[in-house]
Amino acid sequence: MKSQFKLIKPAIVPVLDPAFRPPVLANRAFLAEVEASGAGVPFMVAVERDHGRVSRFDTKVFDPRHPRAAANYFYVERLLKFLLWQFGGWKVTIHGPAELVRYLQACYCDSGCRRFDAEFWGDLTYEREMCIVHAPTPSDVPEVNDGDGSTVVLSWKGWRIGFDLGASDRKVAVVKDGRLALKPNGEPILSEEYVWDPRPQTDINWHFEQIDWILREAEKAIKAADPTARVEAIGGSSAGVYVDGRVRVASLFRGITPRERFDAEAAPIFKNLEKKWGVPLRLENDGDVTALAGSIALQDGAVLGLAMGSSLAGGYVDTNMKIKGWMNELAFAPVDYNPNAAVDEWSKDFGVGANYFSQQAVGRLIPVGGIEMPDLPADALPLRLKRVQELMAKDDERARRIYETIGVYFGYTVAHFCEFYKPVRHLEVLGRVVSGKGGEIILSEARRVLKSEFPELADLHFYEPDEREKRHGQAAAAASLPIV
């Protein structure tokens, strides 16, 4: 079937996925063609989220009268999809050809191909109907305004508590004067993880008590070290989507149904904790806090954090060591333009990050690589990943091909992400998928792709946190979030 938008075969082909078509190559080829045509026109996209905060991306497309203008449609559809899952937002303002704006409006309506995204970002996340509007002139496009909410204080005095909530454990840390609080012997006063299983729980009071309990444990540790001390602030990170500290979408609270009950009980849980404790409490997406922890450890900004676990989590810290307040839900951003690529079971879209950089990716490639696991259910992804890791430890060639494939995916996708996150000096990489010998292969292949295809990124620093930082860094970094 003929495609108006040209997909580019990579020079380094993933061994188990020869049909992979990297967005970065296709986008660059498209823009080069637009530039060479002399018929390029501006296409400016501003995405508004909460509190009037706006992020922008400016590019070009073919003039609608140009013979190649049909290629615009695929380009702008994939572009907007990426920007929404990078920034988050409910209102999109576009200066560009009116027919492209009408096309995107049709995609993001209740009968359009991006209905899921419109409902997710509009109704569920920002509680507003998603809208896409045409800006007749460039001056009608809102300017960038990431707001004061992006500020993170990295130097402060006093005692604070930081926590991180995951699907299987709760981490908590005691921090003093901007650093992990230590005993005279150099051990943390408190930096622990406690097992929990929140997803099947149907009583929000259970969640509240489980979170409050780890905060009280931290307070006990502070009082033991200094009986006169008081908690000055609390910072936290958690998997999910949060707006202004309110839970909008999070698997940790999936047992709180229906939606009306979720909005009444789960959404304000962290606001209610703040009221109980009577001190500033700030919560951010776990991906951003992971990147912040890396930034603190490196003492430098421009950090893009990517965690490959049960899904793909992302976060970004800018050159000033500040988070931006973006959503960075890169599990659902396009990373493969092959229209026959794997389809995500939740969003129903093809070629998105979760199917390429997570346990899901490994699970998808297991049968392609010729590995049979008849004793493990297809949906037992953690166990299937563990089996592949065991095979890799024995230098099984089939397992190696899985990791080589993910590594090539990763190299091209890092280059793709760097087109949207600017600048990136450090790439923080963590998660179960990149642990062990398989992880070494992933990063080696990614570096090979960058060196060969993207020499301008060849010096990008890959940062892998050590075990101490993995254990203590994220919860401790979260403590720096509140502004007092």
mmCIF file of N, CA and C in Angstrom, residues 321-383:
data_model
loop_
_atom_site.group_PDB
_atom_site.id
_atom_site.type_symbol
_atom_site.label_atom_id
_atom_site.label_comp_id
_atom_site.label_asym_id
_atom_site.label_seq_id
_atom_site.Cartn_x
_atom_site.Cartn_y
_atom_site.Cartn_z
ATOM 1 N N MET A 321 18.401 22.497 36.707
ATOM 2 C CA MET A 321 18.069 21.464 37.692
ATOM 3 C C MET A 321 16.659 21.651 38.245
ATOM 4 N N LYS A 322 15.731 21.966 37.344
ATOM 5 C CA LYS A 322 14.329 22.125 37.704
ATOM 6 C C LYS A 322 13.482 21.184 36.850
ATOM 7 N N ILE A 323 12.444 20.643 37.459
ATOM 8 C CA ILE A 323 11.477 19.893 36.679
ATOM 9 C C ILE A 323 10.505 20.879 36.041
ATOM 10 N N LYS A 324 9.853 20.452 34.967
ATOM 11 C CA LYS A 324 9.059 21.366 34.153
ATOM 12 C C LYS A 324 7.566 21.307 34.435
ATOM 13 N N GLY A 325 7.134 20.299 35.160
ATOM 14 C CA GLY A 325 5.703 20.134 35.347
ATOM 15 C C GLY A 325 5.033 19.433 34.182
ATOM 16 N N TRP A 326 5.830 18.845 33.281
ATOM 17 C CA TRP A 326 5.273 18.070 32.174
ATOM 18 C C TRP A 326 4.850 16.700 32.678
ATOM 19 N N MET A 327 4.059 16.000 31.874
ATOM 20 C CA MET A 327 3.580 14.674 32.274
ATOM 21 C C MET A 327 4.572 13.560 31.942
ATOM 22 N N ASN A 328 5.244 13.642 30.801
ATOM 23 C CA ASN A 328 6.294 12.672 30.426
ATOM 24 C C ASN A 328 5.814 11.223 30.465
ATOM 25 N N GLU A 329 4.589 10.994 30.024
ATOM 26 C CA GLU A 329 4.038 9.634 29.973
ATOM 27 C C GLU A 329 4.457 8.983 28.655
ATOM 28 N N LEU A 330 5.745 8.701 28.542
ATOM 29 C CA LEU A 330 6.318 8.249 27.277
ATOM 30 C C LEU A 330 5.962 6.812 26.926
ATOM 31 N N ALA A 331 5.311 6.109 27.847
ATOM 32 C CA ALA A 331 4.833 4.760 27.525
ATOM 33 C C ALA A 331 3.811 4.794 26.392
ATOM 34 N N PHE A 332 3.194 5.954 26.172
ATOM 35 C CA PHE A 332 2.147 6.049 25.156
ATOM 36 C C PHE A 332 2.489 7.049 24.057
ATOM 37 N N ALA A 333 3.763 7.431 23.998
ATOM 38 C CA ALA A 333 4.251 8.277 22.913
ATOM 39 C C ALA A 333 4.738 7.395 21.765
ATOM 40 N N PRO A 334 4.542 7.808 20.510
ATOM 41 C CA PRO A 334 4.961 6.982 19.367
ATOM 42 C C PRO A 334 6.478 6.837 19.288
ATOM 43 N N VAL A 335 6.942 5.586 19.130
ATOM 44 C CA VAL A 335 8.370 5.318 18.961
ATOM 45 C C VAL A 335 8.642 4.447 17.733
ATOM 46 N N ASP A 336 7.594 4.061 17.014
ATOM 47 C CA ASP A 336 7.733 3.253 15.795
ATOM 48 C C ASP A 336 6.631 3.680 14.846
ATOM 49 N N TYR A 337 7.016 4.109 13.633
ATOM 50 C CA TYR A 337 6.034 4.570 12.655
ATOM 51 C C TYR A 337 5.524 3.461 11.739
ATOM 52 N N ASN A 338 6.022 2.241 11.912
ATOM 53 C CA ASN A 338 5.496 1.130 11.129
ATOM 54 C C ASN A 338 4.008 0.970 11.441
ATOM 55 N N PRO A 339 3.106 1.149 10.464
ATOM 56 C CA PRO A 339 1.667 1.079 10.759
ATOM 57 C C PRO A 339 1.202 -0.304 11.185
ATOM 58 N N ASN A 340 2.031 -1.318 10.967
ATOM 59 C CA ASN A 340 1.698 -2.669 11.401
ATOM 60 C C ASN A 340 2.402 -3.041 12.711
ATOM 61 N N ALA A 341 2.915 -2.044 13.407
ATOM 62 C CA ALA A 341 3.607 -2.287 14.669
ATOM 63 C C ALA A 341 2.623 -2.785 15.719
ATOM 64 N N ALA A 342 3.177 -3.313 16.806
ATOM 65 C CA ALA A 342 2.351 -3.824 17.902
ATOM 66 C C ALA A 342 1.403 -2.747 18.418
ATOM 67 N N VAL A 343 0.187 -3.156 18.746
ATOM 68 C CA VAL A 343 -0.841 -2.241 19.240
ATOM 69 C C VAL A 343 -0.936 -2.357 20.757
ATOM 70 N N ASP A 344 -0.917 -1.232 21.431
ATOM 71 C CA ASP A 344 -1.059 -1.197 22.877
ATOM 72 C C ASP A 344 -2.489 -1.562 23.261
ATOM 73 N N GLU A 345 -2.632 -2.489 24.199
ATOM 74 C CA GLU A 345 -3.956 -2.999 24.536
ATOM 75 C C GLU A 345 -4.826 -1.974 25.248
ATOM 76 N N TRP A 346 -4.203 -0.974 25.890
ATOM 77 C CA TRP A 346 -4.970 0.023 26.633
ATOM 78 C C TRP A 346 -5.399 1.181 25.739
ATOM 79 N N SER A 347 -4.438 1.825 25.086
ATOM 80 C CA SER A 347 -4.747 3.000 24.272
ATOM 81 C C SER A 347 -5.202 2.648 22.865
ATOM 82 N N LYS A 348 -4.952 1.405 22.457
ATOM 83 C CA LYS A 348 -5.319 0.911 21.119
ATOM 84 C C LYS A 348 -4.549 1.606 20.007
ATOM 85 N N ASP A 349 -3.405 2.191 20.326
ATOM 86 C CA ASP A 349 -2.576 2.839 19.310
ATOM 87 C C ASP A 349 -1.376 1.938 19.018
ATOM 88 N N PHE A 350 -0.780 2.160 17.849
ATOM 89 C CA PHE A 350 0.346 1.326 17.430
ATOM 90 C C PHE A 350 1.678 2.021 17.713
ATOM 91 N N GLY A 351 2.707 1.191 17.920
ATOM 92 C CA GLY A 351 4.075 1.685 17.992
ATOM 93 C C GLY A 351 4.398 2.604 19.145
ATOM 94 N N VAL A 352 3.743 2.436 20.302
ATOM 95 C CA VAL A 352 4.013 3.334 21.432
ATOM 96 C C VAL A 352 5.004 2.697 22.401
ATOM 97 N N GLY A 353 5.598 3.532 23.257
ATOM 98 C CA GLY A 353 6.773 3.156 24.041
ATOM 99 C C GLY A 353 6.646 1.926 24.910
ATOM 100 N N ALA A 354 5.476 1.680 25.494
ATOM 101 C CA ALA A 354 5.337 0.555 26.418
ATOM 102 C C ALA A 354 5.646 -0.777 25.756
ATOM 103 N N ASN A 355 5.382 -0.891 24.475
ATOM 104 C CA ASN A 355 5.622 -2.154 23.766
ATOM 105 C C ASN A 355 7.065 -2.312 23.297
ATOM 106 N N TYR A 356 7.921 -1.348 23.613
ATOM 107 C CA TYR A 356 9.311 -1.369 23.145
ATOM 108 C C TYR A 356 10.322 -1.305 24.280
ATOM 109 N N PHE A 357 9.930 -0.761 25.433
ATOM 110 C CA PHE A 357 10.888 -0.541 26.515
ATOM 111 C C PHE A 357 10.279 -0.899 27.874
ATOM 112 N N SER A 358 9.896 -2.149 28.026
ATOM 113 C CA SER A 358 9.289 -2.598 29.271
ATOM 114 C C SER A 358 9.231 -4.115 29.270
ATOM 115 N N GLN A 359 8.673 -4.665 30.346
ATOM 116 C CA GLN A 359 8.422 -6.101 30.388
ATOM 117 C C GLN A 359 7.540 -6.533 29.224
ATOM 118 N N GLN A 360 6.640 -5.640 28.816
ATOM 119 C CA GLN A 360 5.774 -5.942 27.673
ATOM 120 C C GLN A 360 6.597 -6.156 26.409
ATOM 121 N N ALA A 361 7.639 -5.361 26.246
ATOM 122 C CA ALA A 361 8.500 -5.498 25.066
ATOM 123 C C ALA A 361 9.183 -6.859 25.054
ATOM 124 N N VAL A 362 9.715 -7.254 26.208
ATOM 125 C CA VAL A 362 10.364 -8.562 26.301
ATOM 126 C C VAL A 362 9.354 -9.665 26.005
ATOM 127 N N GLY A 363 8.172 -9.549 26.605
ATOM 128 C CA GLY A 363 7.138 -10.543 26.375
ATOM 129 C C GLY A 363 6.739 -10.655 24.915
ATOM 130 N N ARG A 364 6.684 -9.529 24.226
ATOM 131 C CA ARG A 364 6.319 -9.526 22.796
ATOM 132 C C ARG A 364 7.383 -10.198 21.946
ATOM 133 N N LEU A 365 8.653 -10.048 22.343
ATOM 134 C CA LEU A 365 9.753 -10.569 21.533
ATOM 135 C C LEU A 365 10.106 -12.023 21.846
ATOM 136 N N ILE A 366 9.627 -12.549 22.964
ATOM 137 C CA ILE A 366 9.970 -13.932 23.343
ATOM 138 C C ILE A 366 9.596 -14.927 22.244
ATOM 139 N N PRO A 367 8.349 -14.971 21.753
ATOM 140 C CA PRO A 367 8.032 -15.947 20.702
ATOM 141 C C PRO A 367 8.724 -15.644 19.381
ATOM 142 N N VAL A 368 8.926 -14.348 19.093
ATOM 143 C CA VAL A 368 9.622 -13.971 17.858
ATOM 144 C C VAL A 368 11.051 -14.494 17.885
ATOM 145 N N GLY A 369 11.647 -14.496 19.068
ATOM 146 C CA GLY A 369 13.017 -14.965 19.218
ATOM 147 C C GLY A 369 13.153 -16.470 19.298
ATOM 148 N N GLY A 370 12.029 -17.180 19.245
ATOM 149 C CA GLY A 370 12.086 -18.636 19.244
ATOM 150 C C GLY A 370 12.175 -19.275 20.613
ATOM 151 N N ILE A 371 11.792 -18.542 21.648
ATOM 152 C CA ILE A 371 11.827 -19.083 23.005
ATOM 153 C C ILE A 371 10.421 -19.535 23.388
ATOM 154 N N GLU A 372 10.317 -20.718 23.880
ATOM 155 C CA GLU A 372 9.030 -21.254 24.317
ATOM 156 C C GLU A 372 8.999 -21.348 25.838
ATOM 157 N N MET A 373 7.873 -20.921 26.417
ATOM 158 C CA MET A 373 7.685 -20.992 27.867
ATOM 159 C C MET A 373 6.299 -21.548 28.157
ATOM 160 N N PRO A 374 6.044 -22.786 27.827
ATOM 161 C CA PRO A 374 4.700 -23.343 28.001
ATOM 162 C C PRO A 374 4.241 -23.412 29.451
ATOM 163 N N ASP A 375 5.181 -23.369 30.378
ATOM 164 C CA ASP A 375 4.823 -23.451 31.798
ATOM 165 C C ASP A 375 4.449 -22.104 32.393
ATOM 166 N N LEU A 376 4.639 -21.005 31.634
ATOM 167 C CA LEU A 376 4.334 -19.671 32.151
ATOM 168 C C LEU A 376 3.215 -19.040 31.335
ATOM 169 N N PRO A 377 2.173 -18.526 31.989
ATOM 170 C CA PRO A 377 1.100 -17.851 31.252
ATOM 171 C C PRO A 377 1.645 -16.661 30.459
ATOM 172 N N ALA A 378 0.995 -16.347 29.358
ATOM 173 C CA ALA A 378 1.449 -15.251 28.495
ATOM 174 C C ALA A 378 1.445 -13.918 29.227
ATOM 175 N N ASP A 379 0.557 -13.769 30.213
ATOM 176 C CA ASP A 379 0.480 -12.486 30.920
ATOM 177 C C ASP A 379 1.363 -12.435 32.169
ATOM 178 N N ALA A 380 2.125 -13.494 32.425
ATOM 179 C CA ALA A 380 3.038 -13.496 33.578
ATOM 180 C C ALA A 380 4.348 -12.825 33.180
ATOM 181 N N LEU A 381 4.273 -11.537 32.869
ATOM 182 C CA LEU A 381 5.416 -10.842 32.282
ATOM 183 C C LEU A 381 6.637 -10.766 33.207
ATOM 184 N N PRO A 382 6.481 -10.507 34.505
ATOM 185 C CA PRO A 382 7.679 -10.494 35.363
ATOM 186 C C PRO A 382 8.410 -11.835 35.359
ATOM 187 N N LEU A 383 7.650 -12.924 35.388
ATOM 188 C CA LEU A 383 8.274 -14.248 35.389
ATOM 189 C C LEU A 383 8.917 -14.562 34.049
#
